[in-house]
Every structure is written in C-alpha cells, then in structure tokens.
PDB file of C-alpha atoms in Angstrom:
ATOM      1  CA  MET B 447      -0.362   0.276   0.134  1.00 82.00           C
ATOM      2  CA  THR B 448       1.296   3.108  -0.941  1.00 91.00           C
ATOM      3  CA  GLU B 449      -0.064   6.602  -0.165  1.00 93.00           C
ATOM      4  CA  PHE B 450      -0.318   8.725  -3.084  1.00 95.00           C
ATOM      5  CA  TYR B 451       1.684  11.638  -4.474  1.00 95.00           C
ATOM      6  CA  PRO B 452       0.408  13.912  -7.291  1.00 94.00           C
ATOM      7  CA  THR B 453       2.984  14.550 -10.602  1.00 93.00           C
ATOM      8  CA  ASN B 454       2.890  16.606 -13.235  1.00 90.00           C
ATOM      9  CA  SER B 455       0.110  14.957 -14.721  1.00 89.00           C
ATOM     10  CA  SER B 456      -1.766  14.409 -12.111  1.00 93.00           C
ATOM     11  CA  PRO B 457      -5.079  16.378 -12.499  1.00 95.00           C
ATOM     12  CA  LYS B 458      -5.470  19.371 -10.109  1.00 94.00           C
ATOM     13  CA  SER B 459      -9.156  19.235  -8.908  1.00 95.00           C
ATOM     14  CA  LEU B 460     -11.969  17.115 -10.684  1.00 96.00           C
ATOM     15  CA  ALA B 461     -12.954  20.517 -13.158  1.00 93.00           C
ATOM     16  CA  ASP B 462      -9.763  18.497 -14.915  1.00 93.00           C
ATOM     17  CA  VAL B 463     -12.247  16.072 -16.004  1.00 94.00           C
ATOM     18  CA  VAL B 464     -13.917  15.828 -18.699  1.00 91.00           C
ATOM     19  CA  GLY B 465     -16.620  15.280 -18.665  1.00 89.00           C
ATOM     20  CA  MET B 466     -18.639  12.687 -15.997  1.00 92.00           C
ATOM     21  CA  GLU B 467     -20.605  15.780 -15.021  1.00 92.00           C
ATOM     22  CA  GLU B 468     -23.228  13.628 -13.678  1.00 93.00           C
ATOM     23  CA  THR B 469     -20.014  12.023 -11.693  1.00 94.00           C
ATOM     24  CA  LYS B 470     -19.098  14.892 -10.454  1.00 95.00           C
ATOM     25  CA  GLN B 471     -22.162  15.996  -9.019  1.00 95.00           C
ATOM     26  CA  ILE B 472     -22.614  12.894  -7.171  1.00 93.00           C
ATOM     27  CA  LEU B 473     -18.898  13.210  -5.979  1.00 95.00           C
ATOM     28  CA  GLU B 474     -19.716  16.565  -4.994  1.00 95.00           C
ATOM     29  CA  GLU B 475     -22.791  15.324  -3.231  1.00 92.00           C
ATOM     30  CA  GLU B 476     -21.839  12.435  -1.096  1.00 90.00           C
ATOM     31  CA  ILE B 477     -18.121  13.160  -0.498  1.00 93.00           C
ATOM     32  CA  LEU B 478     -16.797  17.355  -0.757  1.00 95.00           C
ATOM     33  CA  ASP B 479     -19.751  18.286   0.740  1.00 94.00           C
ATOM     34  CA  TYR B 480     -18.918  16.550   4.104  1.00 92.00           C
ATOM     35  CA  ILE B 481     -15.674  17.315   3.985  1.00 92.00           C
ATOM     36  CA  ARG B 482     -15.735  20.808   3.671  1.00 92.00           C
ATOM     37  CA  HIS B 483     -19.473  20.691   5.882  1.00 92.00           C
ATOM     38  CA  PRO B 484     -18.535  18.479   8.741  1.00 89.00           C
ATOM     39  CA  GLU B 485     -21.845  19.787  10.297  1.00 91.00           C
ATOM     40  CA  LEU B 486     -24.420  18.715   7.720  1.00 92.00           C
ATOM     41  CA  LYS B 487     -23.450  15.219   8.456  1.00 88.00           C
ATOM     42  CA  GLU B 488     -25.468  15.470  12.066  1.00 91.00           C
ATOM     43  CA  LEU B 489     -27.900  17.512  10.281  1.00 93.00           C
ATOM     44  CA  ASP B 490     -28.740  15.684   7.225  1.00 93.00           C
ATOM     45  CA  LYS B 491     -29.016  12.088   9.786  1.00 91.00           C
ATOM     46  CA  LYS B 492     -31.352  14.165  11.805  1.00 92.00           C
ATOM     47  CA  GLU B 493     -33.700  14.891   9.162  1.00 93.00           C
ATOM     48  CA  TYR B 494     -33.788  13.062   6.188  1.00 92.00           C
ATOM     49  CA  GLY B 495     -32.306   9.661   7.771  1.00 93.00           C
ATOM     50  CA  ILE B 496     -29.044  10.315   5.197  1.00 89.00           C
ATOM     51  CA  GLU B 497     -25.848   9.689   5.680  1.00 87.00           C
ATOM     52  CA  PRO B 498     -22.496  10.263   3.582  1.00 87.00           C
ATOM     53  CA  SER B 499     -21.204   7.677   1.385  1.00 88.00           C
ATOM     54  CA  THR B 500     -17.879   5.712   2.722  1.00 92.00           C
ATOM     55  CA  THR B 501     -17.702   3.118   0.307  1.00 94.00           C
ATOM     56  CA  LEU B 502     -17.585   4.231  -3.622  1.00 95.00           C
ATOM     57  CA  PHE B 503     -17.294   1.832  -6.707  1.00 95.00           C
ATOM     58  CA  PHE B 504     -15.970   3.081 -10.023  1.00 97.00           C
ATOM     59  CA  TYR B 505     -16.592   0.448 -13.363  1.00 96.00           C
ATOM     60  CA  GLY B 506     -16.168  -0.026 -17.196  1.00 95.00           C
ATOM     61  CA  PRO B 507     -14.322   0.089 -20.178  1.00 95.00           C
ATOM     62  CA  PRO B 508      -9.828   0.082 -19.383  1.00 94.00           C
ATOM     63  CA  GLY B 509      -8.620   3.541 -19.597  1.00 94.00           C
ATOM     64  CA  CYS B 510     -11.710   5.582 -19.444  1.00 95.00           C
ATOM     65  CA  GLY B 511     -10.546   7.511 -16.252  1.00 94.00           C
ATOM     66  CA  LYS B 512     -11.695   5.801 -13.079  1.00 96.00           C
ATOM     67  CA  THR B 513      -8.017   6.467 -11.440  1.00 95.00           C
ATOM     68  CA  TYR B 514      -7.792   9.742 -12.809  1.00 96.00           C
ATOM     69  CA  LEU B 515     -11.191  10.881 -11.416  1.00 96.00           C
ATOM     70  CA  THR B 516     -10.233   9.239  -8.054  1.00 96.00           C
ATOM     71  CA  GLU B 517      -6.888  11.296  -7.875  1.00 97.00           C
ATOM     72  CA  ALA B 518      -9.114  14.312  -8.514  1.00 97.00           C
ATOM     73  CA  LEU B 519     -11.596  13.678  -5.932  1.00 96.00           C
ATOM     74  CA  ALA B 520      -8.383  13.261  -3.777  1.00 96.00           C
ATOM     75  CA  ARG B 521      -6.934  16.696  -4.933  1.00 96.00           C
ATOM     76  CA  GLU B 522      -9.645  18.164  -4.503  1.00 96.00           C
ATOM     77  CA  SER B 523     -10.807  17.217  -1.174  1.00 95.00           C
ATOM     78  CA  GLY B 524      -7.195  17.757   0.427  1.00 95.00           C
ATOM     79  CA  LEU B 525      -7.466  14.144   1.935  1.00 95.00           C
ATOM     80  CA  LYS B 526      -4.471  11.748   1.987  1.00 95.00           C
ATOM     81  CA  MET B 527      -4.762   8.705  -0.317  1.00 97.00           C
ATOM     82  CA  TYR B 528      -3.948   5.792  -0.232  1.00 96.00           C
ATOM     83  CA  LYS B 529      -3.548   3.144  -2.742  1.00 93.00           C
ATOM     84  CA  MET B 530      -3.542  -0.551  -2.528  1.00 88.00           C
ATOM     85  CA  ASP B 531      -0.773  -2.360  -4.325  1.00 76.00           C
ATOM     86  CA  ILE B 532      -3.082  -5.736  -5.352  1.00 71.00           C
ATOM     87  CA  SER B 533      -0.152  -7.506  -7.166  1.00 67.00           C
ATOM     88  CA  LYS B 534       1.877  -7.051  -3.234  1.00 68.00           C
ATOM     89  CA  ILE B 535      -0.910  -7.844  -0.988  1.00 72.00           C
ATOM     90  CA  GLY B 536      -1.437 -11.192  -2.440  1.00 62.00           C
ATOM     91  CA  SER B 537       0.711 -14.075  -1.311  1.00 57.00           C
ATOM     92  CA  LYS B 538       1.298 -17.697  -2.657  1.00 57.00           C
ATOM     93  CA  TYR B 539       1.504 -18.147   0.628  1.00 57.00           C
ATOM     94  CA  VAL B 540      -0.732 -19.752   3.130  1.00 56.00           C
ATOM     95  CA  ASN B 541      -2.764 -16.890   5.522  1.00 68.00           C
ATOM     96  CA  GLU B 542      -0.839 -14.510   4.610  1.00 77.00           C
ATOM     97  CA  THR B 543      -3.259 -12.592   1.870  1.00 81.00           C
ATOM     98  CA  PRO B 544      -5.890 -12.229   4.636  1.00 84.00           C
ATOM     99  CA  ALA B 545      -3.337 -11.408   6.809  1.00 86.00           C
ATOM    100  CA  ASN B 546      -1.707  -8.560   4.504  1.00 87.00           C
ATOM    101  CA  ILE B 547      -5.717  -7.418   3.742  1.00 90.00           C
ATOM    102  CA  GLN B 548      -6.232  -7.396   7.653  1.00 90.00           C
ATOM    103  CA  LYS B 549      -2.664  -4.982   8.246  1.00 91.00           C
ATOM    104  CA  ALA B 550      -3.638  -2.797   5.657  1.00 91.00           C
ATOM    105  CA  PHE B 551      -6.601  -1.696   7.010  1.00 93.00           C
ATOM    106  CA  ASP B 552      -5.682  -1.673  10.625  1.00 94.00           C
ATOM    107  CA  TYR B 553      -3.267   0.757   9.460  1.00 94.00           C
ATOM    108  CA  LEU B 554      -5.791   2.545   7.871  1.00 94.00           C
ATOM    109  CA  ALA B 555      -8.370   2.650   9.886  1.00 95.00           C
ATOM    110  CA  LYS B 556      -5.099   4.141  12.747  1.00 95.00           C
ATOM    111  CA  THR B 557      -4.149   6.612  10.523  1.00 94.00           C
ATOM    112  CA  ALA B 558      -7.237   8.062  10.382  1.00 94.00           C
ATOM    113  CA  LYS B 559      -8.291   8.166  13.529  1.00 93.00           C
ATOM    114  CA  ASN B 560      -4.803  10.018  14.943  1.00 94.00           C
ATOM    115  CA  ASP B 561      -5.015  12.117  12.350  1.00 92.00           C
ATOM    116  CA  GLY B 562      -8.231  13.443  13.111  1.00 91.00           C
ATOM    117  CA  LYS B 563      -9.780  13.432   9.941  1.00 91.00           C
ATOM    118  CA  PRO B 564     -11.042  10.849   6.830  1.00 93.00           C
ATOM    119  CA  ILE B 565      -8.573   9.570   4.536  1.00 95.00           C
ATOM    120  CA  LEU B 566      -8.873   7.926   0.752  1.00 97.00           C
ATOM    121  CA  LEU B 567      -8.817   4.139  -0.312  1.00 96.00           C
ATOM    122  CA  PHE B 568      -8.136   3.448  -3.669  1.00 96.00           C
ATOM    123  CA  MET B 569      -8.633  -0.457  -4.177  1.00 94.00           C
ATOM    124  CA  ASP B 570      -7.744  -0.349  -8.400  1.00 93.00           C
ATOM    125  CA  GLU B 571      -8.428  -4.141  -9.652  1.00 90.00           C
ATOM    126  CA  ILE B 572     -10.301  -4.994  -6.950  1.00 90.00           C
ATOM    127  CA  ASP B 573     -11.612  -7.872  -8.797  1.00 87.00           C
ATOM    128  CA  SER B 574      -8.248 -10.078  -8.504  1.00 82.00           C
ATOM    129  CA  LEU B 575      -9.037 -10.372  -4.644  1.00 83.00           C
ATOM    130  CA  ALA B 576     -12.721 -10.363  -5.280  1.00 81.00           C
ATOM    131  CA  PHE B 577     -13.934 -12.952  -7.621  1.00 75.00           C
ATOM    132  CA  ASN B 578     -16.987 -14.556  -7.441  1.00 73.00           C
ATOM    133  CA  ARG B 579     -16.928 -17.020  -4.376  1.00 70.00           C
ATOM    134  CA  THR B 580     -19.353 -19.751  -7.126  1.00 71.00           C
ATOM    135  CA  SER B 581     -16.319 -20.116  -9.304  1.00 65.00           C
ATOM    136  CA  HIS B 582     -13.136 -20.268  -6.940  1.00 59.00           C
ATOM    137  CA  THR B 583     -13.976 -23.047  -3.949  1.00 62.00           C
ATOM    138  CA  TRP B 584     -10.356 -23.378  -2.675  1.00 68.00           C
ATOM    139  CA  PRO B 585     -10.129 -22.369   0.679  1.00 70.00           C
ATOM    140  CA  GLU B 586      -7.554 -19.920   0.856  1.00 71.00           C
ATOM    141  CA  ASP B 587      -9.086 -18.160  -1.873  1.00 72.00           C
ATOM    142  CA  ILE B 588     -12.624 -17.929  -0.007  1.00 81.00           C
ATOM    143  CA  LYS B 589     -10.577 -16.868   3.286  1.00 84.00           C
ATOM    144  CA  GLN B 590      -9.387 -13.571   1.676  1.00 84.00           C
ATOM    145  CA  ILE B 591     -12.702 -12.585   0.474  1.00 87.00           C
ATOM    146  CA  ALA B 592     -14.260 -13.308   4.021  1.00 89.00           C
ATOM    147  CA  THR B 593     -11.563 -10.597   5.462  1.00 91.00           C
ATOM    148  CA  LEU B 594     -11.828  -8.609   2.586  1.00 92.00           C
ATOM    149  CA  LEU B 595     -15.659  -8.018   3.797  1.00 92.00           C
ATOM    150  CA  GLN B 596     -15.024  -7.829   6.803  1.00 93.00           C
ATOM    151  CA  SER B 597     -12.615  -5.331   6.965  1.00 93.00           C
ATOM    152  CA  ILE B 598     -14.748  -3.033   4.397  1.00 93.00           C
ATOM    153  CA  ASP B 599     -17.200  -3.116   7.848  1.00 92.00           C
ATOM    154  CA  ASN B 600     -15.015  -2.241   9.885  1.00 91.00           C
ATOM    155  CA  VAL B 601     -13.627   0.510   8.713  1.00 91.00           C
ATOM    156  CA  LYS B 602     -17.155   1.930   7.589  1.00 84.00           C
ATOM    157  CA  ASN B 603     -17.316   4.126  11.174  1.00 85.00           C
ATOM    158  CA  ALA B 604     -13.360   5.241  11.318  1.00 92.00           C
ATOM    159  CA  ASN B 605     -13.106   7.211   9.122  1.00 92.00           C
ATOM    160  CA  VAL B 606     -12.260   5.464   5.789  1.00 95.00           C
ATOM    161  CA  ILE B 607     -13.203   6.371   2.409  1.00 96.00           C
ATOM    162  CA  ILE B 608     -13.163   2.787   0.039  1.00 96.00           C
ATOM    163  CA  ILE B 609     -12.980   3.504  -3.802  1.00 96.00           C
ATOM    164  CA  GLY B 610     -13.303   0.547  -5.533  1.00 95.00           C
ATOM    165  CA  ALA B 611     -12.430   0.108  -9.154  1.00 95.00           C
ATOM    166  CA  THR B 612     -12.478  -2.373 -11.762  1.00 94.00           C
ATOM    167  CA  ASN B 613     -12.986  -3.432 -15.796  1.00 93.00           C
ATOM    168  CA  LYS B 614     -14.332  -6.536 -14.628  1.00 91.00           C
ATOM    169  CA  TYR B 615     -17.376  -5.881 -12.831  1.00 91.00           C
ATOM    170  CA  ASP B 616     -19.450  -9.029 -13.595  1.00 90.00           C
ATOM    171  CA  ILE B 617     -16.995 -11.995 -12.076  1.00 88.00           C
ATOM    172  CA  LEU B 618     -16.955  -9.553  -8.763  1.00 90.00           C
ATOM    173  CA  ASP B 619     -18.100 -11.248  -5.535  1.00 89.00           C
ATOM    174  CA  PRO B 620     -22.122 -10.546  -5.473  1.00 91.00           C
ATOM    175  CA  ALA B 621     -21.378  -9.074  -1.028  1.00 91.00           C
ATOM    176  CA  ILE B 622     -18.185  -7.132  -2.032  1.00 91.00           C
ATOM    177  CA  ARG B 623     -20.617  -5.209  -4.609  1.00 92.00           C
ATOM    178  CA  ARG B 624     -23.161  -4.992  -1.486  1.00 93.00           C
ATOM    179  CA  ARG B 625     -20.416  -3.439   0.830  1.00 92.00           C
ATOM    180  CA  PHE B 626     -20.642  -0.496  -1.709  1.00 94.00           C
ATOM    181  CA  ASP B 627     -22.993   2.289  -1.369  1.00 91.00           C
ATOM    182  CA  GLU B 628     -22.697   3.709  -4.447  1.00 91.00           C
ATOM    183  CA  LYS B 629     -21.887   2.375  -7.874  1.00 94.00           C
ATOM    184  CA  ILE B 630     -21.076   4.469 -10.788  1.00 95.00           C
ATOM    185  CA  LEU B 631     -20.335   3.438 -14.271  1.00 96.00           C
ATOM    186  CA  VAL B 632     -17.442   5.351 -15.570  1.00 96.00           C
ATOM    187  CA  ASP B 633     -17.886   4.128 -19.468  1.00 95.00           C
ATOM    188  CA  ILE B 634     -16.701   5.224 -23.145  1.00 96.00           C
ATOM    189  CA  PRO B 635     -17.157   9.052 -23.567  1.00 95.00           C
ATOM    190  CA  ASP B 636     -19.613  10.488 -25.720  1.00 95.00           C
ATOM    191  CA  LYS B 637     -19.107  12.930 -29.017  1.00 95.00           C
ATOM    192  CA  GLU B 638     -19.320  16.289 -26.751  1.00 95.00           C
ATOM    193  CA  SER B 639     -17.104  14.775 -24.192  1.00 94.00           C
ATOM    194  CA  ILE B 640     -14.429  14.126 -26.432  1.00 96.00           C
ATOM    195  CA  ILE B 641     -14.147  17.533 -27.741  1.00 97.00           C
ATOM    196  CA  SER B 642     -13.571  18.792 -24.919  1.00 94.00           C
ATOM    197  CA  LEU B 643     -10.901  16.186 -24.502  1.00 95.00           C
ATOM    198  CA  LEU B 644      -9.729  17.050 -27.604  1.00 96.00           C
ATOM    199  CA  LYS B 645      -9.379  20.991 -27.020  1.00 96.00           C
ATOM    200  CA  MET B 646      -7.905  20.171 -23.585  1.00 93.00           C
ATOM    201  CA  ASN B 647      -5.000  18.278 -25.400  1.00 94.00           C
ATOM    202  CA  LEU B 648      -4.851  21.146 -27.525  1.00 95.00           C
ATOM    203  CA  SER B 649      -5.374  24.150 -25.430  1.00 92.00           C
ATOM    204  CA  THR B 650      -1.153  24.340 -25.019  1.00 91.00           C
ATOM    205  CA  LEU B 651      -0.316  23.599 -27.812  1.00 95.00           C
ATOM    206  CA  LYS B 652       0.713  26.866 -30.199  1.00 96.00           C
ATOM    207  CA  LYS B 653       0.897  24.313 -33.591  1.00 96.00           C
ATOM    208  CA  GLY B 654      -2.565  23.479 -32.039  1.00 96.00           C
ATOM    209  CA  GLU B 655      -4.520  26.401 -31.957  1.00 96.00           C
ATOM    210  CA  ALA B 656      -6.251  26.231 -35.774  1.00 96.00           C
ATOM    211  CA  LEU B 657      -7.520  22.879 -35.046  1.00 97.00           C
ATOM    212  CA  LYS B 658      -9.025  24.118 -31.203  1.00 96.00           C
ATOM    213  CA  ASN B 659     -10.959  26.657 -32.622  1.00 96.00           C
ATOM    214  CA  ASP B 660     -12.267  24.969 -36.252  1.00 97.00           C
ATOM    215  CA  ASP B 661     -15.381  23.449 -34.170  1.00 96.00           C
ATOM    216  CA  LYS B 662     -16.403  21.595 -37.361  1.00 97.00           C
ATOM    217  CA  SER B 663     -12.956  20.090 -37.431  1.00 97.00           C
ATOM    218  CA  LEU B 664     -13.134  18.489 -34.114  1.00 97.00           C
ATOM    219  CA  GLU B 665     -16.975  17.474 -34.661  1.00 97.00           C
ATOM    220  CA  ASN B 666     -15.688  15.252 -37.369  1.00 97.00           C
ATOM    221  CA  ILE B 667     -13.003  14.119 -35.480  1.00 97.00           C
ATOM    222  CA  ALA B 668     -14.874  13.406 -32.354  1.00 97.00           C
ATOM    223  CA  GLU B 669     -17.495  11.114 -34.873  1.00 97.00           C
ATOM    224  CA  LYS B 670     -14.316   9.044 -35.688  1.00 97.00           C
ATOM    225  CA  LEU B 671     -13.180   8.392 -32.552  1.00 97.00           C
ATOM    226  CA  ASN B 672     -16.692   7.571 -31.240  1.00 96.00           C
ATOM    227  CA  GLY B 673     -16.350   4.033 -29.397  1.00 96.00           C
ATOM    228  CA  TYR B 674     -12.275   5.148 -27.987  1.00 97.00           C
ATOM    229  CA  SER B 675     -11.234   5.206 -24.404  1.00 96.00           C
ATOM    230  CA  ASN B 676     -10.529   8.768 -22.632  1.00 95.00           C
ATOM    231  CA  ASN B 677      -6.621   7.487 -23.096  1.00 95.00           C
ATOM    232  CA  SER B 678      -6.477   6.223 -26.636  1.00 96.00           C
ATOM    233  CA  ILE B 679      -7.925   9.008 -27.977  1.00 96.00           C
ATOM    234  CA  CYS B 680      -4.881  11.518 -25.705  1.00 95.00           C
ATOM    235  CA  ALA B 681      -2.847   8.770 -27.418  1.00 96.00           C
ATOM    236  CA  ILE B 682      -4.039   9.645 -30.085  1.00 96.00           C
ATOM    237  CA  SER B 683      -3.529  13.688 -29.612  1.00 96.00           C
ATOM    238  CA  LYS B 684       0.265  12.988 -29.329  1.00 96.00           C
ATOM    239  CA  GLN B 685       0.366  10.673 -31.897  1.00 97.00           C
ATOM    240  CA  ALA B 686      -1.354  13.477 -34.105  1.00 97.00           C
ATOM    241  CA  ALA B 687       0.964  16.582 -32.925  1.00 97.00           C
ATOM    242  CA  LEU B 688       4.169  14.440 -33.169  1.00 97.00           C
ATOM    243  CA  ASN B 689       3.140  13.915 -37.286  1.00 97.00           C
ATOM    244  CA  ALA B 690       2.503  17.382 -37.382  1.00 97.00           C
ATOM    245  CA  MET B 691       6.219  18.122 -36.167  1.00 97.00           C
ATOM    246  CA  ARG B 692       7.643  15.481 -38.762  1.00 97.00           C
ATOM    247  CA  ARG B 693       5.923  17.515 -41.625  1.00 96.00           C
ATOM    248  CA  ASN B 694       8.261  20.236 -41.197  1.00 96.00           C
ATOM    249  CA  ARG B 695       6.542  21.971 -37.526  1.00 97.00           C
ATOM    250  CA  ALA B 696       2.908  22.259 -39.719  1.00 97.00           C
ATOM    251  CA  ASP B 697      -0.001  23.205 -37.755  1.00 97.00           C
ATOM    252  CA  ILE B 698      -1.748  20.129 -36.215  1.00 97.00           C
ATOM    253  CA  SER B 699      -4.615  17.956 -38.178  1.00 93.00           C
TER     254      SER B 699
END
C-alpha cells in the first residue's frame, strides 16, 4: 500500500476531469460537501436519515478515467489517499493474503484516527481479490474474500472512504458489490466529451490553436473517435502532434 503523491500529469481538481458531469455531482454531494461542511453529517442524518457514503465503486471499460477521477477527488478534497497494490498484497503462502489485507485496513483506521480526519483508500482492479466465490472453491480464496468483507465493514465508521475500481464488474463477488454504497459507471466518452478532451489536449500547444478553434473539424474527428477510451484519444492526440512536427513542423491536423 502506497500513499498517493501527485505528479505533473495528475489532475488538480475535478474541474480537470472532462465530461462525467453527473458523476462529479455525485462526488460533490456524497463526499466533498461533508468534508467541507462536517456539520452537515449530523444535520442530514437527523432531518432526513441520510448519511454520507463511505464506499464508492467505479466500473467500466479500461482507459476511461477511473484512476484519474479518483486522483482528482483526492486533490479536490485535500485528503490523504492510499493506493492498495493488489499485486503485492497477494501471496502464495497460506493465510498471508488475508493477513496482509487485515494489516492494511488496520493501518488505515489507525492513521485516520491519529490524523483526526478522513482518508481515502483506492483499490484498483479489486476483482483480482474479490472474484465470485461460486467459481473459486479453494479455502484460501474464500478466506481472503471473507477477510476483505469484514475489513470493509470494520472501517466504515473509522473515517476511511473506500473507492473500488474494476473493468470486470461481472466477475466480482456479489457480497463485495453490496458493500459499496454507490456504484458508478465510468464509460466510453460521448461526442461532447471527446470534443472537450481534444480541446484540452490542444489548449497548451501553439501549433494546435487552429484546430482547437475549428469546431467543424473537431466534430468530424469526434465522430471518427466514437467508441475510443479517454486514454486512446489522448494517445491519438499525441501522435497527431508528433506527425505534424515531422511534416516540417506543420499545424496539428
């Protein structure tokens, strides 16, 4: 498990996330409002019986922004965020994987208590730890899923906000799915989001100014990129810039 430290390519806030307006609104209402205004927690519980979400789940195709969205939430909230390294927490030795899971969650609960404020836990590719138990009958596999379920329950009131993510939602254990208050689809971008993403990629490039301001060309490009993930669109944008440079430093097209 490692603490998240932003890099130059990390988002600075949710405003850096292109599109996903409904998802960003959910994060504002379910997480950020309660962090900015702690008094709302008791008020909303007393007046409406509503409590803030402590478990969120992002699912959808790879490369569509689940990790980027989580990092943006961490920056926007100003909270510490830890990423659970699924590849390191697993072990071939008997009982070691459940012990590692328990140790990680205990550390987070202790850290949140010492800091006196919430912390975020990001569990990417959670499916590799929480696959459907009906298709895995090894006692060790069943034990690690049971430990994960118990650990999530134990920290729900310990100021730990858990964010799970997967592109294999269908193989997740049903009990794990039920542990998450909000399940949010992070899908392939629509046409409007593609255009916004293209403009963002062109915004700092002098040779991209003409294309950025050419709405008709951007609409045509967006139609051709229908079905592509956010990561793929960014890679294509970078390749277009490289191709333009090779064409005697021409404008990006």
